[in-house]
């Protein structure tokens, strides 16, 4: 029998097409006639000021919010409801408080009626990857904020989704834990081919994690910036830079210039 972990590499990222999307919560729309193509397997960081509509766009991609006009397509199919193909990771952990860490991570597999042994193996493997093997039998309230976000990440990825939609997942963490989580995420994303849409109001985080950065402002898409990276080998960096190289493993080309371009649009 094929196990879930063996099947995982075959998962291909979803392609999203956002077409003339207008949506909001009743009165004036939050986003107006927004067009955006999201490539399969890319990490798209969505940046924008507070209240600009980043989470609103993410909810539309998730199928949690119906458009007032226009549409969202995932691999050519209209998104009309949530799907296990599109996992969400929220700022507030969203874990079930009465389930242990392991049983929270198993949840997407349990919902798909994956056999217990396979579920256990997949959860154990993801808990190991996020460094929480020793905490598998704890309840969410016994964990720190950073640990809860790791459980969320493990839970999202255990279901082998084709897209992961992340809404400021590290927004509530202190600076050091946030940097650790960014590093963890960069490592974990290399192991999945899922498309990732990552909402953040932090420009540096957007440039660190995103292959492209979409900036939302004034109810529409201001710009999409391609982030080109250059592999930096250990021999090429000085001692102080090694720490940074471990964090990013890659150097963003013209970072100050990209930063200025994003900031100009905010
Ligand atoms: N459930 C809701 N009901 C009514 N209005 C809402 C709701 N959620 C968001 N809004 C409004 O929609 C606008 C966009 O909110 P959204 O959460 O998408 O912004 P954001 O860019 O994610 O902001 P932040 O960075 O502060 O999280 C805001 O004006 C907000 O007040």
mmCIF file of C-alpha atoms and ligand atoms in Angstrom:
data_model
loop_
_atom_site.group_PDB
_atom_site.id
_atom_site.type_symbol
_atom_site.label_atom_id
_atom_site.label_comp_id
_atom_site.label_asym_id
_atom_site.label_seq_id
_atom_site.Cartn_x
_atom_site.Cartn_y
_atom_site.Cartn_z
ATOM 1 C CA UNK A 1 0.000 0.000 0.000
ATOM 2 C CA UNK A 2 1.296 3.476 -0.796
ATOM 3 C CA UNK A 3 1.631 5.654 2.257
ATOM 4 C CA UNK A 4 0.694 9.295 2.367
ATOM 5 C CA UNK A 5 4.323 10.338 2.770
ATOM 6 C CA UNK A 6 5.262 8.431 -0.387
ATOM 7 C CA UNK A 7 2.424 10.056 -2.285
ATOM 8 C CA UNK A 8 3.284 13.578 -1.081
ATOM 9 C CA UNK A 9 5.983 14.422 -3.671
ATOM 10 C CA UNK A 10 3.465 13.878 -6.469
ATOM 11 C CA UNK A 11 1.277 16.708 -5.121
ATOM 12 C CA UNK A 12 1.336 19.630 -7.497
ATOM 13 C CA UNK A 13 0.654 23.216 -6.501
ATOM 14 C CA UNK A 14 -2.652 24.774 -7.493
ATOM 15 C CA UNK A 15 -2.751 27.632 -9.994
ATOM 16 C CA UNK A 16 -5.128 30.421 -8.981
ATOM 17 C CA UNK A 17 -6.703 32.938 -11.298
ATOM 18 C CA UNK A 18 -8.370 35.909 -9.648
ATOM 19 C CA UNK A 19 -10.523 37.615 -12.269
ATOM 20 C CA UNK A 20 -12.123 41.060 -11.864
ATOM 21 C CA UNK A 21 -12.739 40.198 -8.227
ATOM 22 C CA UNK A 22 -14.892 42.602 -6.262
ATOM 23 C CA UNK A 23 -15.735 41.703 -2.694
ATOM 24 C CA UNK A 24 -16.351 42.999 0.792
ATOM 25 C CA UNK A 25 -18.716 42.714 3.684
ATOM 26 C CA UNK A 26 -21.869 44.507 2.609
ATOM 27 C CA UNK A 27 -21.303 48.226 2.174
ATOM 28 C CA UNK A 28 -18.454 49.565 0.013
ATOM 29 C CA UNK A 29 -16.333 46.739 -1.416
ATOM 30 C CA UNK A 30 -12.922 46.164 0.166
ATOM 31 C CA UNK A 31 -11.391 45.015 -3.145
ATOM 32 C CA UNK A 32 -12.472 46.213 -6.564
ATOM 33 C CA UNK A 33 -11.962 44.429 -9.892
ATOM 34 C CA UNK A 34 -8.762 42.789 -8.799
ATOM 35 C CA UNK A 35 -6.905 40.559 -11.270
ATOM 36 C CA UNK A 36 -4.097 38.294 -10.146
ATOM 37 C CA UNK A 37 -2.565 35.075 -11.451
ATOM 38 C CA UNK A 38 -0.865 32.850 -8.870
ATOM 39 C CA UNK A 39 1.516 30.279 -10.347
ATOM 40 C CA UNK A 40 1.531 26.649 -9.274
ATOM 41 C CA UNK A 41 4.164 25.995 -6.630
ATOM 42 C CA UNK A 42 5.170 29.606 -6.055
ATOM 43 C CA UNK A 43 5.255 31.422 -2.725
ATOM 44 C CA UNK A 44 3.297 34.619 -3.235
ATOM 45 C CA UNK A 45 3.634 37.092 -0.374
ATOM 46 C CA UNK A 46 0.706 39.516 -0.147
ATOM 47 C CA UNK A 47 1.762 42.768 1.487
ATOM 48 C CA UNK A 48 -0.291 45.852 2.261
ATOM 49 C CA UNK A 49 -1.192 48.257 5.033
ATOM 50 C CA UNK A 50 -3.557 47.267 7.834
ATOM 51 C CA UNK A 51 -7.127 47.109 6.551
ATOM 52 C CA UNK A 52 -6.078 47.050 2.881
ATOM 53 C CA UNK A 53 -7.866 43.754 2.269
ATOM 54 C CA UNK A 54 -5.107 41.142 2.428
ATOM 55 C CA UNK A 55 -7.104 38.770 4.626
ATOM 56 C CA UNK A 56 -10.187 39.426 2.540
ATOM 57 C CA UNK A 57 -8.342 38.276 -0.592
ATOM 58 C CA UNK A 58 -7.092 35.187 1.245
ATOM 59 C CA UNK A 59 -10.642 34.335 2.372
ATOM 60 C CA UNK A 60 -11.759 34.473 -1.257
ATOM 61 C CA UNK A 61 -8.934 32.108 -2.272
ATOM 62 C CA UNK A 62 -9.973 29.774 0.548
ATOM 63 C CA UNK A 63 -13.629 29.843 -0.496
ATOM 64 C CA UNK A 64 -14.715 31.413 2.805
ATOM 65 C CA UNK A 65 -16.053 34.597 1.215
ATOM 66 C CA UNK A 66 -18.118 34.742 -1.959
ATOM 67 C CA UNK A 67 -17.309 37.497 -4.499
ATOM 68 C CA UNK A 68 -19.772 40.313 -5.133
ATOM 69 C CA UNK A 69 -18.507 40.222 -8.738
ATOM 70 C CA UNK A 70 -15.787 38.429 -10.653
ATOM 71 C CA UNK A 71 -14.414 35.045 -9.675
ATOM 72 C CA UNK A 72 -11.572 32.983 -8.265
ATOM 73 C CA UNK A 73 -10.457 29.863 -10.130
ATOM 74 C CA UNK A 74 -8.240 27.103 -8.756
ATOM 75 C CA UNK A 75 -6.808 25.052 -11.616
ATOM 76 C CA UNK A 76 -9.601 26.405 -13.789
ATOM 77 C CA UNK A 77 -12.417 25.449 -11.397
ATOM 78 C CA UNK A 78 -14.472 28.173 -9.687
ATOM 79 C CA UNK A 79 -13.776 28.334 -5.943
ATOM 80 C CA UNK A 80 -17.186 28.231 -4.275
ATOM 81 C CA UNK A 81 -16.433 26.555 -0.928
ATOM 82 C CA UNK A 82 -13.519 25.512 1.246
ATOM 83 C CA UNK A 83 -11.571 22.410 0.231
ATOM 84 C CA UNK A 84 -8.971 20.140 1.823
ATOM 85 C CA UNK A 85 -6.831 20.998 -1.216
ATOM 86 C CA UNK A 86 -6.458 24.522 0.185
ATOM 87 C CA UNK A 87 -5.209 24.496 3.805
ATOM 88 C CA UNK A 88 -5.382 27.626 5.951
ATOM 89 C CA UNK A 89 -2.963 28.779 8.651
ATOM 90 C CA UNK A 90 -4.190 31.623 10.833
ATOM 91 C CA UNK A 91 -2.514 34.140 13.119
ATOM 92 C CA UNK A 92 -4.484 32.890 16.113
ATOM 93 C CA UNK A 93 -3.716 29.265 16.182
ATOM 94 C CA UNK A 94 -7.104 27.812 15.290
ATOM 95 C CA UNK A 95 -6.186 24.504 16.945
ATOM 96 C CA UNK A 96 -8.845 22.400 18.635
ATOM 97 C CA UNK A 97 -8.162 22.943 22.350
ATOM 98 C CA UNK A 98 -9.426 19.535 23.475
ATOM 99 C CA UNK A 99 -7.285 17.534 21.046
ATOM 100 C CA UNK A 100 -3.631 16.758 21.703
ATOM 101 C CA UNK A 101 -0.954 18.122 19.383
ATOM 102 C CA UNK A 102 -0.762 14.797 17.532
ATOM 103 C CA UNK A 103 -4.530 14.536 17.125
ATOM 104 C CA UNK A 104 -4.689 18.125 15.873
ATOM 105 C CA UNK A 105 -2.096 17.292 13.217
ATOM 106 C CA UNK A 106 -3.984 14.126 12.276
ATOM 107 C CA UNK A 107 -7.218 16.056 11.812
ATOM 108 C CA UNK A 108 -7.100 16.714 8.043
ATOM 109 C CA UNK A 109 -6.276 13.039 7.511
ATOM 110 C CA UNK A 110 -9.024 11.874 9.882
ATOM 111 C CA UNK A 111 -11.523 13.999 7.950
ATOM 112 C CA UNK A 112 -10.437 12.213 4.780
ATOM 113 C CA UNK A 113 -10.833 8.836 6.526
ATOM 114 C CA UNK A 114 -7.145 7.985 6.112
ATOM 115 C CA UNK A 115 -6.470 4.751 8.072
ATOM 116 C CA UNK A 116 -5.209 5.254 11.619
ATOM 117 C CA UNK A 117 -1.713 3.811 11.129
ATOM 118 C CA UNK A 118 -1.096 5.975 8.083
ATOM 119 C CA UNK A 119 -2.441 9.017 9.933
ATOM 120 C CA UNK A 120 -0.125 8.363 12.869
ATOM 121 C CA UNK A 121 2.901 7.973 10.591
ATOM 122 C CA UNK A 122 2.190 11.180 8.661
ATOM 123 C CA UNK A 123 1.568 13.167 11.887
ATOM 124 C CA UNK A 124 4.756 11.796 13.475
ATOM 125 C CA UNK A 125 6.770 12.689 10.412
ATOM 126 C CA UNK A 126 5.465 16.284 10.296
ATOM 127 C CA UNK A 127 5.841 16.763 14.048
ATOM 128 C CA UNK A 128 9.439 15.663 13.680
ATOM 129 C CA UNK A 129 10.006 18.128 10.859
ATOM 130 C CA UNK A 130 8.706 21.024 12.957
ATOM 131 C CA UNK A 131 10.649 19.852 16.038
ATOM 132 C CA UNK A 132 7.660 18.878 18.195
ATOM 133 C CA UNK A 133 8.025 15.122 18.566
ATOM 134 C CA UNK A 134 8.395 15.487 22.341
ATOM 135 C CA UNK A 135 5.188 17.538 22.608
ATOM 136 C CA UNK A 136 2.867 15.201 20.681
ATOM 137 C CA UNK A 137 0.733 14.342 23.723
ATOM 138 C CA UNK A 138 0.358 17.889 25.047
ATOM 139 C CA UNK A 139 -2.730 20.035 24.664
ATOM 140 C CA UNK A 140 -2.522 23.359 22.769
ATOM 141 C CA UNK A 141 -2.865 25.376 25.999
ATOM 142 C CA UNK A 142 0.371 23.787 27.262
ATOM 143 C CA UNK A 143 2.370 25.188 24.307
ATOM 144 C CA UNK A 144 4.021 28.538 23.621
ATOM 145 C CA UNK A 145 2.736 30.731 20.767
ATOM 146 C CA UNK A 146 5.601 29.637 18.508
ATOM 147 C CA UNK A 147 4.934 25.968 19.230
ATOM 148 C CA UNK A 148 1.235 26.395 18.447
ATOM 149 C CA UNK A 149 2.123 27.940 15.091
ATOM 150 C CA UNK A 150 4.394 24.970 14.381
ATOM 151 C CA UNK A 151 1.491 22.627 15.110
ATOM 152 C CA UNK A 152 -0.673 24.621 12.718
ATOM 153 C CA UNK A 153 1.989 24.354 10.043
ATOM 154 C CA UNK A 154 2.349 20.595 10.603
ATOM 155 C CA UNK A 155 -1.431 20.192 10.515
ATOM 156 C CA UNK A 156 -1.744 22.203 7.294
ATOM 157 C CA UNK A 157 0.981 20.216 5.553
ATOM 158 C CA UNK A 158 0.060 16.770 6.906
ATOM 159 C CA UNK A 159 -3.031 16.830 4.712
ATOM 160 C CA UNK A 160 -0.771 17.175 1.615
ATOM 161 C CA UNK A 161 -2.725 20.222 0.384
ATOM 162 C CA UNK A 162 -2.121 21.674 -3.060
ATOM 163 C CA UNK A 163 -2.180 25.196 -1.648
ATOM 164 C CA UNK A 164 -1.435 26.657 1.773
ATOM 165 C CA UNK A 165 -3.057 29.984 2.580
ATOM 166 C CA UNK A 166 -1.328 31.718 5.477
ATOM 167 C CA UNK A 167 -2.791 34.778 7.188
ATOM 168 C CA UNK A 168 -0.074 36.601 9.173
ATOM 169 C CA UNK A 169 0.879 33.290 10.794
ATOM 170 C CA UNK A 170 3.809 34.803 12.679
ATOM 171 C CA UNK A 171 2.197 38.162 13.432
ATOM 172 C CA UNK A 172 1.649 37.466 17.136
ATOM 173 C CA UNK A 173 5.133 36.078 17.818
ATOM 174 C CA UNK A 174 8.110 37.863 19.360
ATOM 175 C CA UNK A 175 10.928 38.825 16.988
ATOM 176 C CA UNK A 176 13.180 35.877 17.793
ATOM 177 C CA UNK A 177 10.456 33.222 17.555
ATOM 178 C CA UNK A 178 9.261 34.859 14.365
ATOM 179 C CA UNK A 179 12.731 34.588 12.819
ATOM 180 C CA UNK A 180 12.888 30.924 13.887
ATOM 181 C CA UNK A 181 9.503 30.248 12.317
ATOM 182 C CA UNK A 182 10.514 31.987 9.088
ATOM 183 C CA UNK A 183 13.591 29.773 8.910
ATOM 184 C CA UNK A 184 11.530 26.680 9.639
ATOM 185 C CA UNK A 185 8.991 27.632 6.991
ATOM 186 C CA UNK A 186 11.696 28.205 4.368
ATOM 187 C CA UNK A 187 13.035 24.712 5.060
ATOM 188 C CA UNK A 188 9.634 23.044 5.074
ATOM 189 C CA UNK A 189 8.498 24.765 1.882
ATOM 190 C CA UNK A 190 11.364 23.134 0.017
ATOM 191 C CA UNK A 191 9.782 19.782 0.819
ATOM 192 C CA UNK A 192 6.367 20.600 -0.566
ATOM 193 C CA UNK A 193 5.323 21.635 -4.031
ATOM 194 C CA UNK A 194 2.180 23.326 -2.761
ATOM 195 C CA UNK A 195 1.405 26.860 -3.857
ATOM 196 C CA UNK A 196 1.723 29.188 -0.873
ATOM 197 C CA UNK A 197 -0.044 32.509 -0.428
ATOM 198 C CA UNK A 198 1.399 34.287 2.590
ATOM 199 C CA UNK A 199 -0.237 37.440 3.944
ATOM 200 C CA UNK A 200 1.976 39.808 5.913
ATOM 201 C CA UNK A 201 2.199 43.517 6.646
ATOM 202 C CA UNK A 202 5.957 43.134 7.132
ATOM 203 C CA UNK A 203 7.867 44.045 3.972
ATOM 204 C CA UNK A 204 11.042 42.241 5.076
ATOM 205 C CA UNK A 205 9.082 39.060 5.753
ATOM 206 C CA UNK A 206 7.428 39.360 2.332
ATOM 207 C CA UNK A 207 10.818 39.695 0.607
ATOM 208 C CA UNK A 208 12.358 36.892 2.668
ATOM 209 C CA UNK A 209 9.639 34.343 2.005
ATOM 210 C CA UNK A 210 8.059 35.341 -1.289
ATOM 211 C CA UNK A 211 9.072 34.380 -4.812
ATOM 212 C CA UNK A 212 6.879 37.339 -5.721
ATOM 213 C CA UNK A 213 5.324 40.070 -3.616
ATOM 214 C CA UNK A 214 1.837 41.377 -4.454
ATOM 215 C CA UNK A 215 1.047 44.723 -2.861
ATOM 216 C CA UNK A 216 -2.605 45.509 -2.129
ATOM 217 C CA UNK A 217 -3.711 49.087 -1.504
ATOM 218 C CA UNK A 218 -6.648 51.396 -2.134
ATOM 219 C CA UNK A 219 -8.937 48.478 -2.944
ATOM 220 C CA UNK A 220 -6.799 47.093 -5.747
ATOM 221 C CA UNK A 221 -3.568 45.376 -6.655
ATOM 222 C CA UNK A 222 -0.843 48.025 -6.744
ATOM 223 C CA UNK A 223 1.975 45.917 -8.110
ATOM 224 C CA UNK A 224 3.501 42.450 -8.248
ATOM 225 C CA UNK A 225 7.252 42.351 -7.695
ATOM 226 C CA UNK A 226 9.403 39.413 -8.773
ATOM 227 C CA UNK A 227 11.999 38.558 -6.104
ATOM 228 C CA UNK A 228 15.095 37.127 -7.718
ATOM 229 C CA UNK A 229 17.508 35.277 -5.498
ATOM 230 C CA UNK A 230 21.046 34.206 -5.904
ATOM 231 C CA UNK A 231 22.406 31.165 -4.110
ATOM 232 C CA UNK A 232 25.187 32.184 -1.742
ATOM 233 C CA UNK A 233 27.726 29.517 -0.974
ATOM 234 C CA UNK A 234 29.443 29.333 2.394
ATOM 235 C CA UNK A 235 32.801 30.161 0.798
ATOM 236 C CA UNK A 236 31.450 33.410 -0.555
ATOM 237 C CA UNK A 237 30.204 34.822 2.743
ATOM 238 C CA UNK A 238 32.105 36.274 5.644
ATOM 239 C CA UNK A 239 31.739 34.910 9.166
ATOM 240 C CA UNK A 240 29.050 37.420 10.264
ATOM 241 C CA UNK A 241 27.076 36.729 7.156
ATOM 242 C CA UNK A 242 26.943 32.996 7.826
ATOM 243 C CA UNK A 243 24.102 33.477 10.341
ATOM 244 C CA UNK A 244 22.085 35.342 7.785
ATOM 245 C CA UNK A 245 22.966 32.819 5.095
ATOM 246 C CA UNK A 246 21.593 30.084 7.342
ATOM 247 C CA UNK A 247 18.373 32.021 7.675
ATOM 248 C CA UNK A 248 17.811 32.726 4.016
ATOM 249 C CA UNK A 249 20.272 30.363 2.310
ATOM 250 C CA UNK A 250 19.942 32.784 -0.553
ATOM 251 C CA UNK A 251 20.639 36.428 -1.068
ATOM 252 C CA UNK A 252 17.879 38.607 -2.441
ATOM 253 C CA UNK A 253 19.234 40.616 -5.327
ATOM 254 C CA UNK A 254 18.881 44.366 -4.952
ATOM 255 C CA UNK A 255 17.040 43.986 -1.644
ATOM 256 C CA UNK A 256 17.046 47.697 -0.779
ATOM 257 C CA UNK A 257 15.670 48.515 -4.178
ATOM 258 C CA UNK A 258 12.877 45.901 -3.866
ATOM 259 C CA UNK A 259 12.073 47.115 -0.361
ATOM 260 C CA UNK A 260 11.779 50.675 -1.625
ATOM 261 C CA UNK A 261 9.469 49.541 -4.431
ATOM 262 C CA UNK A 262 7.136 47.747 -2.014
ATOM 263 C CA UNK A 263 7.155 50.638 0.474
ATOM 264 C CA UNK A 264 6.310 53.108 -2.296
ATOM 265 C CA UNK A 265 3.116 51.164 -3.038
ATOM 266 C CA UNK A 266 1.925 50.749 0.554
HETATM 267 N N1 LIG B 1 -15.958 40.160 8.960
HETATM 268 C C1 LIG B 1 -15.947 41.425 8.581
HETATM 269 N N2 LIG B 1 -17.067 42.169 8.576
HETATM 270 C C2 LIG B 1 -17.065 43.465 8.188
HETATM 271 N N3 LIG B 1 -15.966 44.113 7.757
HETATM 272 C C3 LIG B 1 -14.799 43.436 7.738
HETATM 273 C C4 LIG B 1 -14.732 42.064 8.148
HETATM 274 N N4 LIG B 1 -13.449 41.643 8.004
HETATM 275 C C5 LIG B 1 -12.748 42.703 7.540
HETATM 276 N N5 LIG B 1 -13.566 43.761 7.368
HETATM 277 C C6 LIG B 1 -13.159 45.088 6.852
HETATM 278 O O1 LIG B 1 -12.565 44.903 5.587
HETATM 279 C C7 LIG B 1 -11.409 45.741 5.422
HETATM 280 C C8 LIG B 1 -10.219 44.867 5.035
HETATM 281 O O2 LIG B 1 -9.935 43.972 6.097
HETATM 282 P P1 LIG B 1 -8.839 42.843 5.995
HETATM 283 O O3 LIG B 1 -8.893 42.056 7.261
HETATM 284 O O4 LIG B 1 -8.973 42.116 4.715
HETATM 285 O O5 LIG B 1 -7.512 43.720 5.935
HETATM 286 P P2 LIG B 1 -5.993 43.306 6.126
HETATM 287 O O6 LIG B 1 -5.244 43.959 5.026
HETATM 288 O O7 LIG B 1 -5.868 41.838 6.244
HETATM 289 O O8 LIG B 1 -5.669 44.025 7.503
HETATM 290 P P3 LIG B 1 -4.712 43.597 8.726
HETATM 291 O O9 LIG B 1 -3.292 43.670 8.208
HETATM 292 O O10 LIG B 1 -4.986 44.666 9.743
HETATM 293 O O11 LIG B 1 -5.113 42.222 9.163
HETATM 294 C C9 LIG B 1 -11.257 46.498 6.730
HETATM 295 O O12 LIG B 1 -11.794 47.772 6.548
HETATM 296 C C10 LIG B 1 -12.073 45.699 7.718
HETATM 297 O O13 LIG B 1 -12.623 46.547 8.690
#
